[in-house]
PDB file of C-alpha atoms in Angstrom:
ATOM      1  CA  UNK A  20      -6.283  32.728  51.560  1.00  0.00           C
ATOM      2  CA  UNK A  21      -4.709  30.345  49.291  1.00  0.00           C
ATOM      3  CA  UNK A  22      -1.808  30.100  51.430  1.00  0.00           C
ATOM      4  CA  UNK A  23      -4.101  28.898  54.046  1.00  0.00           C
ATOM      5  CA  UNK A  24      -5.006  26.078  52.256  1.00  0.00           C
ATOM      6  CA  UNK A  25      -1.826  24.528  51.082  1.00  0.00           C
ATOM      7  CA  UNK A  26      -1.094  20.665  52.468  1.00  0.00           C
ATOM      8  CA  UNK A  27       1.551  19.793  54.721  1.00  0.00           C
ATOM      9  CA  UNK A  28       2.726  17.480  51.962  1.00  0.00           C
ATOM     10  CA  UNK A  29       4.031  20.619  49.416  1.00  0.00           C
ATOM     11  CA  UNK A  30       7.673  20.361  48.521  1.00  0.00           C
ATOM     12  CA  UNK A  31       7.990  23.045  46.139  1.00  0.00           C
ATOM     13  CA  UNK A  32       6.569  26.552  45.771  1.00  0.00           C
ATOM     14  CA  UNK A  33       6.883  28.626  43.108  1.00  0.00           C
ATOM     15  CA  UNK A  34       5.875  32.517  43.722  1.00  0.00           C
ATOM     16  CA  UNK A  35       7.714  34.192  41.242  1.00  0.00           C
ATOM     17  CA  UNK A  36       6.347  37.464  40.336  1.00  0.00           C
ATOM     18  CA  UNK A  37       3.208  37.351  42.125  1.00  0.00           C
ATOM     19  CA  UNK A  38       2.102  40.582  42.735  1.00  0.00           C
ATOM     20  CA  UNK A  39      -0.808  40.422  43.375  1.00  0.00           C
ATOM     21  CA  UNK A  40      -0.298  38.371  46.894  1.00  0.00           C
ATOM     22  CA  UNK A  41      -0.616  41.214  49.195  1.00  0.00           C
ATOM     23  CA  UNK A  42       0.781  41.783  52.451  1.00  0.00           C
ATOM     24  CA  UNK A  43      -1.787  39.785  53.550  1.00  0.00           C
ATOM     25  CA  UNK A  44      -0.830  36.597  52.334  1.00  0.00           C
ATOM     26  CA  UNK A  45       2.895  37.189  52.236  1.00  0.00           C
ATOM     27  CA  UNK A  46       1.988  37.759  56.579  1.00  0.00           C
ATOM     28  CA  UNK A  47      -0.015  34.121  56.107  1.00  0.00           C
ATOM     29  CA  UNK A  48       2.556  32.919  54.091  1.00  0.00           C
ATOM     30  CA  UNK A  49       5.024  33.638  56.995  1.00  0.00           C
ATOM     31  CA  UNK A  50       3.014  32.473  59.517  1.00  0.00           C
ATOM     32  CA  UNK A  51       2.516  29.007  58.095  1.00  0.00           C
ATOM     33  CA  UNK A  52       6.550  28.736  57.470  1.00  0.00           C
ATOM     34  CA  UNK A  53       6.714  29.784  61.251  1.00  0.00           C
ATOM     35  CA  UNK A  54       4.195  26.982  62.633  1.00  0.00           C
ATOM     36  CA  UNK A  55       5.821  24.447  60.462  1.00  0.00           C
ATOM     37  CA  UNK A  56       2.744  23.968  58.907  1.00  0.00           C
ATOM     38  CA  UNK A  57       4.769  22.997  55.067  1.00  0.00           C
ATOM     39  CA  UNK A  58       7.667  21.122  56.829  1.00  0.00           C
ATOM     40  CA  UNK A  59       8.671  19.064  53.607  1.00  0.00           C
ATOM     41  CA  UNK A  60       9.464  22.363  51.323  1.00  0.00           C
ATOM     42  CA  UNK A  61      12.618  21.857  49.587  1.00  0.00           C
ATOM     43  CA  UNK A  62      12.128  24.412  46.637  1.00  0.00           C
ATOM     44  CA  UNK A  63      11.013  27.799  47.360  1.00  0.00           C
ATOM     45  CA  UNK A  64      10.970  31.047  44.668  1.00  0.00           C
ATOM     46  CA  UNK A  65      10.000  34.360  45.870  1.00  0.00           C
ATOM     47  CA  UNK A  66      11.918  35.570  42.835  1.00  0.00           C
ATOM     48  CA  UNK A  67      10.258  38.965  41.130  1.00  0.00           C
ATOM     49  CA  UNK A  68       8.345  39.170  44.153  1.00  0.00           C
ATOM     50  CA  UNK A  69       7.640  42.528  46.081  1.00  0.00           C
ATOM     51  CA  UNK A  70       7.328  41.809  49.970  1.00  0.00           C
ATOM     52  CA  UNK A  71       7.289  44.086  52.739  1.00  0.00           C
ATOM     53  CA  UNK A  72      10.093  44.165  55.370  1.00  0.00           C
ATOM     54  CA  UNK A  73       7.894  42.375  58.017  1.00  0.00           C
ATOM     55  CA  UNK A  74       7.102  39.785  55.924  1.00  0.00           C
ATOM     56  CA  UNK A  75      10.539  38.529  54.699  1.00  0.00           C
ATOM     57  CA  UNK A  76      11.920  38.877  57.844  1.00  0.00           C
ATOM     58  CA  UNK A  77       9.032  36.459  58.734  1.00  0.00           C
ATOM     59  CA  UNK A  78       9.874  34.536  55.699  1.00  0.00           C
ATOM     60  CA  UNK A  79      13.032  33.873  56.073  1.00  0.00           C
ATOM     61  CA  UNK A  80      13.188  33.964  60.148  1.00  0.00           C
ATOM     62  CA  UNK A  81      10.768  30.685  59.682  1.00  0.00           C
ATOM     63  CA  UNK A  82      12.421  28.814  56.299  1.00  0.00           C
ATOM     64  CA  UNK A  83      12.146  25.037  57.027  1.00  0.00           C
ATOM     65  CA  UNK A  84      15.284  23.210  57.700  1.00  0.00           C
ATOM     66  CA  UNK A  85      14.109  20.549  54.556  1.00  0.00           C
ATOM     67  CA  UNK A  86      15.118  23.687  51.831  1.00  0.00           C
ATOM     68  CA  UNK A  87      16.995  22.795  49.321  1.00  0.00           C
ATOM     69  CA  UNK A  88      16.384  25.526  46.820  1.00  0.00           C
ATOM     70  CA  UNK A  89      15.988  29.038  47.314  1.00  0.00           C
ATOM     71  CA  UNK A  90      15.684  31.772  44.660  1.00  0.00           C
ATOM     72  CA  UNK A  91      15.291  35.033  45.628  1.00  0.00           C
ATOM     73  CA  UNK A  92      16.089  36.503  41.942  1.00  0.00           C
ATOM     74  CA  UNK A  93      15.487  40.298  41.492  1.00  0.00           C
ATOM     75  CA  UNK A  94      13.301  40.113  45.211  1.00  0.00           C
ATOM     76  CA  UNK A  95      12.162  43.338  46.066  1.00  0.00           C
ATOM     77  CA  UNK A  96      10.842  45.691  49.494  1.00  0.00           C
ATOM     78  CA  UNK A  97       7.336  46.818  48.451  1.00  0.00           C
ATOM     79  CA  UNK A  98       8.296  50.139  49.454  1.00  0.00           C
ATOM     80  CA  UNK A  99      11.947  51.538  48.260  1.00  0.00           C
ATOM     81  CA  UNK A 100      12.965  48.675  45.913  1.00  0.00           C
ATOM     82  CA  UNK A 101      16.468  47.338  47.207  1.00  0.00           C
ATOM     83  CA  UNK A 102      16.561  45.423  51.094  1.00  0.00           C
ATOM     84  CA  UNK A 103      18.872  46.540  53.006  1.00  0.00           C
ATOM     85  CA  UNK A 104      20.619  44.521  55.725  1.00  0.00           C
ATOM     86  CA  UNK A 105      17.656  43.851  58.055  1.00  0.00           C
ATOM     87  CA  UNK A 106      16.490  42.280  55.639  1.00  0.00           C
ATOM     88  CA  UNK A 107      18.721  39.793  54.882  1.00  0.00           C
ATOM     89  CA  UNK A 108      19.502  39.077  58.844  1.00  0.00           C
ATOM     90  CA  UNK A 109      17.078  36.463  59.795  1.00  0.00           C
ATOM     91  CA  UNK A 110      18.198  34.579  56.449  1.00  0.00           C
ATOM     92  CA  UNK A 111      22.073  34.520  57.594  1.00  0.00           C
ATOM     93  CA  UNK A 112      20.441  33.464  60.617  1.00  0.00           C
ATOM     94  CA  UNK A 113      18.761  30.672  59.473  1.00  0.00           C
ATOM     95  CA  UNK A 114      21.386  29.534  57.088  1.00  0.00           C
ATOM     96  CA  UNK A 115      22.860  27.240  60.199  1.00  0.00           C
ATOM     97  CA  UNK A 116      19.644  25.501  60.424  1.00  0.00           C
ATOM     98  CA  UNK A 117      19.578  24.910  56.463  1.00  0.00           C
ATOM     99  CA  UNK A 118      21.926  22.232  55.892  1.00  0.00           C
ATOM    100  CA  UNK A 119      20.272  20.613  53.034  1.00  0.00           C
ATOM    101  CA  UNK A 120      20.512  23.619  51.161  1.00  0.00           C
ATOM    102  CA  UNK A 121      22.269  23.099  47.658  1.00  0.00           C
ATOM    103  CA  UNK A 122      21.233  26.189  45.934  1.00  0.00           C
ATOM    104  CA  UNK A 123      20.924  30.214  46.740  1.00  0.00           C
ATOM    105  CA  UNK A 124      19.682  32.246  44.141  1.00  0.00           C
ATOM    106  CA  UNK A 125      20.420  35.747  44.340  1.00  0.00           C
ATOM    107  CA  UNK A 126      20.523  37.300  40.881  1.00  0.00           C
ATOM    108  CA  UNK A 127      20.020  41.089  40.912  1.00  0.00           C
ATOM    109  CA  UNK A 128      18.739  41.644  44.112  1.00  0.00           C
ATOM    110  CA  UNK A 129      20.647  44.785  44.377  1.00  0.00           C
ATOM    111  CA  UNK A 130      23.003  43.813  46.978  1.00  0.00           C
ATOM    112  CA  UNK A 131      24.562  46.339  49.043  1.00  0.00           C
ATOM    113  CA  UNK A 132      28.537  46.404  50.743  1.00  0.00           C
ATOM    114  CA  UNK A 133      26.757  45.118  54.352  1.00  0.00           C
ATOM    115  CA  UNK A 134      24.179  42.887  52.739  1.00  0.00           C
ATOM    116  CA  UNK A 135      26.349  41.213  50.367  1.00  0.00           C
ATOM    117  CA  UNK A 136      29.670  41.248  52.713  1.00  0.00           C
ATOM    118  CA  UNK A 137      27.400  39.525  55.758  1.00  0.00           C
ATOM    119  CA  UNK A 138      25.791  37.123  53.184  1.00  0.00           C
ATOM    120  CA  UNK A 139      29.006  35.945  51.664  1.00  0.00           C
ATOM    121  CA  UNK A 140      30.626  35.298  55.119  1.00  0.00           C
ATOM    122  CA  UNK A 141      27.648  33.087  56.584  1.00  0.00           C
ATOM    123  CA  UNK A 142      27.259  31.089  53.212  1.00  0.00           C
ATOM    124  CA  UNK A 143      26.088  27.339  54.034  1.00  0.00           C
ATOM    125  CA  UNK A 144      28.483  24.310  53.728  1.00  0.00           C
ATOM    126  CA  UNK A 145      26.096  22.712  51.851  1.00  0.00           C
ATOM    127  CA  UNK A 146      25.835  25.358  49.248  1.00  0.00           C
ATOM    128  CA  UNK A 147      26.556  23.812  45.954  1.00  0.00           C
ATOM    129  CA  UNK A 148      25.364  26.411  43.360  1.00  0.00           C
ATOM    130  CA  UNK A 149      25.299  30.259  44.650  1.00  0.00           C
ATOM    131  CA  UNK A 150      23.997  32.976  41.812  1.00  0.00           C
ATOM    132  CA  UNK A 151      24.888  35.771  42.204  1.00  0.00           C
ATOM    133  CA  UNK A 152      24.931  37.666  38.944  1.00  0.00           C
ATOM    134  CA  UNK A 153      23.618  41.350  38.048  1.00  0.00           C
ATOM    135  CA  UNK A 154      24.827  42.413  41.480  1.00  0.00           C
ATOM    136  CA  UNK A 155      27.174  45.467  39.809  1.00  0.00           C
ATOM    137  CA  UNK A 156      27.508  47.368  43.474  1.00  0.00           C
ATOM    138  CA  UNK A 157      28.704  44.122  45.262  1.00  0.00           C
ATOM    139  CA  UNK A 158      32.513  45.989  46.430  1.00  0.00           C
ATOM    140  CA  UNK A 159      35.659  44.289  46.546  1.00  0.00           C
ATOM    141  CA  UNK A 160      35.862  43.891  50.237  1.00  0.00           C
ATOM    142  CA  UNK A 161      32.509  41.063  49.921  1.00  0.00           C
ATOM    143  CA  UNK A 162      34.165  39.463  47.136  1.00  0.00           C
ATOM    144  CA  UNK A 163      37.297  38.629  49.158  1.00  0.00           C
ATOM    145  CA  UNK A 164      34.408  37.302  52.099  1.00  0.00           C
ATOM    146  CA  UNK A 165      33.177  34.696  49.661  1.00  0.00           C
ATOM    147  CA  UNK A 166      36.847  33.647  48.335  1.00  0.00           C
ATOM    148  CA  UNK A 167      37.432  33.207  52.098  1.00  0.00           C
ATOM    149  CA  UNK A 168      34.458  31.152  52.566  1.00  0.00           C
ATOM    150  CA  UNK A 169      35.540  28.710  49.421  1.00  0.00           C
ATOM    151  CA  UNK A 170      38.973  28.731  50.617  1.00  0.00           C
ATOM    152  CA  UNK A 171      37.839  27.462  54.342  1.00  0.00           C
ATOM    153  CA  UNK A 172      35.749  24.679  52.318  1.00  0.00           C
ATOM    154  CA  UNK A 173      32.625  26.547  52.730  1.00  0.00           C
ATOM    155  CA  UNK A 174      31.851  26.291  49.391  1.00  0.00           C
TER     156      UNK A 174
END
């Protein structure tokens, strides 16, 4: 219910390891992103966070195009631990309509070969700090996505 209640005015939202949100209000949470009910949110963390797969994929279907900060460190399905790629889709998705995002947090999120190699290639242009770190199973083949993406001026 709290998410309910948050002003149209927020600009930052910190979540970070807060279990005890529920699918419930990561659904409301969602919902409220989707209605662009917190239109001004430049800083969001979901980071240590446990969501379902229906509620990122609300999430990040619905991020407002004012984001500017995104950490989704060590994120986590509910369920099996690691998202897999349909997961991550609506974000690449969205990452056309975020061009005032400057920085994509990502650190241990347990990024597969698809996940990672579909992220890299979809980056933002106005990405300006990307972390990555305490991905170990990231392959080569991604890597070589995200030096293509720097050398195109993506980054």
């Amino acid at each position: 219910e709290l998410f309910a209640v948050l002003p149209s005015t927020l600009c930052v939202l910190k979540l970070q390891g807060q279990s005890g949100v529920g699918p419930k209000g990561w659904r409301e949470l969602g919902e409220r992103l989707h209605v662009g009910q917190i239109p001004r949110l430049t800083h969001l963390s979901l980071s240590h966070c446990r969501l379902g797969l229906a509620d990122v994929i609300t999430i990040f279907s619905a991020l407002p195009e004012s984001l500017k900060i995104l950490e989704l460190n060590e994120i986590r399905h509910a369920g099996n631990g690691a998202f897999q790629l349909s997961a991550w889709m609506p974000l690449v998705s969205r990452f056309s309509s975020l061009t005032h995002l400057r920085e994509l947090k990502l650190r241990v999120c347990r990024l597969d070969r698809d996940s990672a190699s579909i992220l890299f290639s979809s980056l933002p242009l106005s990405l300006q700090v990307l972390d990555i770190s305490g991905n170990p199973t990231v392959p080569s083949n991604a890597w070589a996505l995200l030096g293509s993406a720097m050398e195109r001026g993506g980054l």
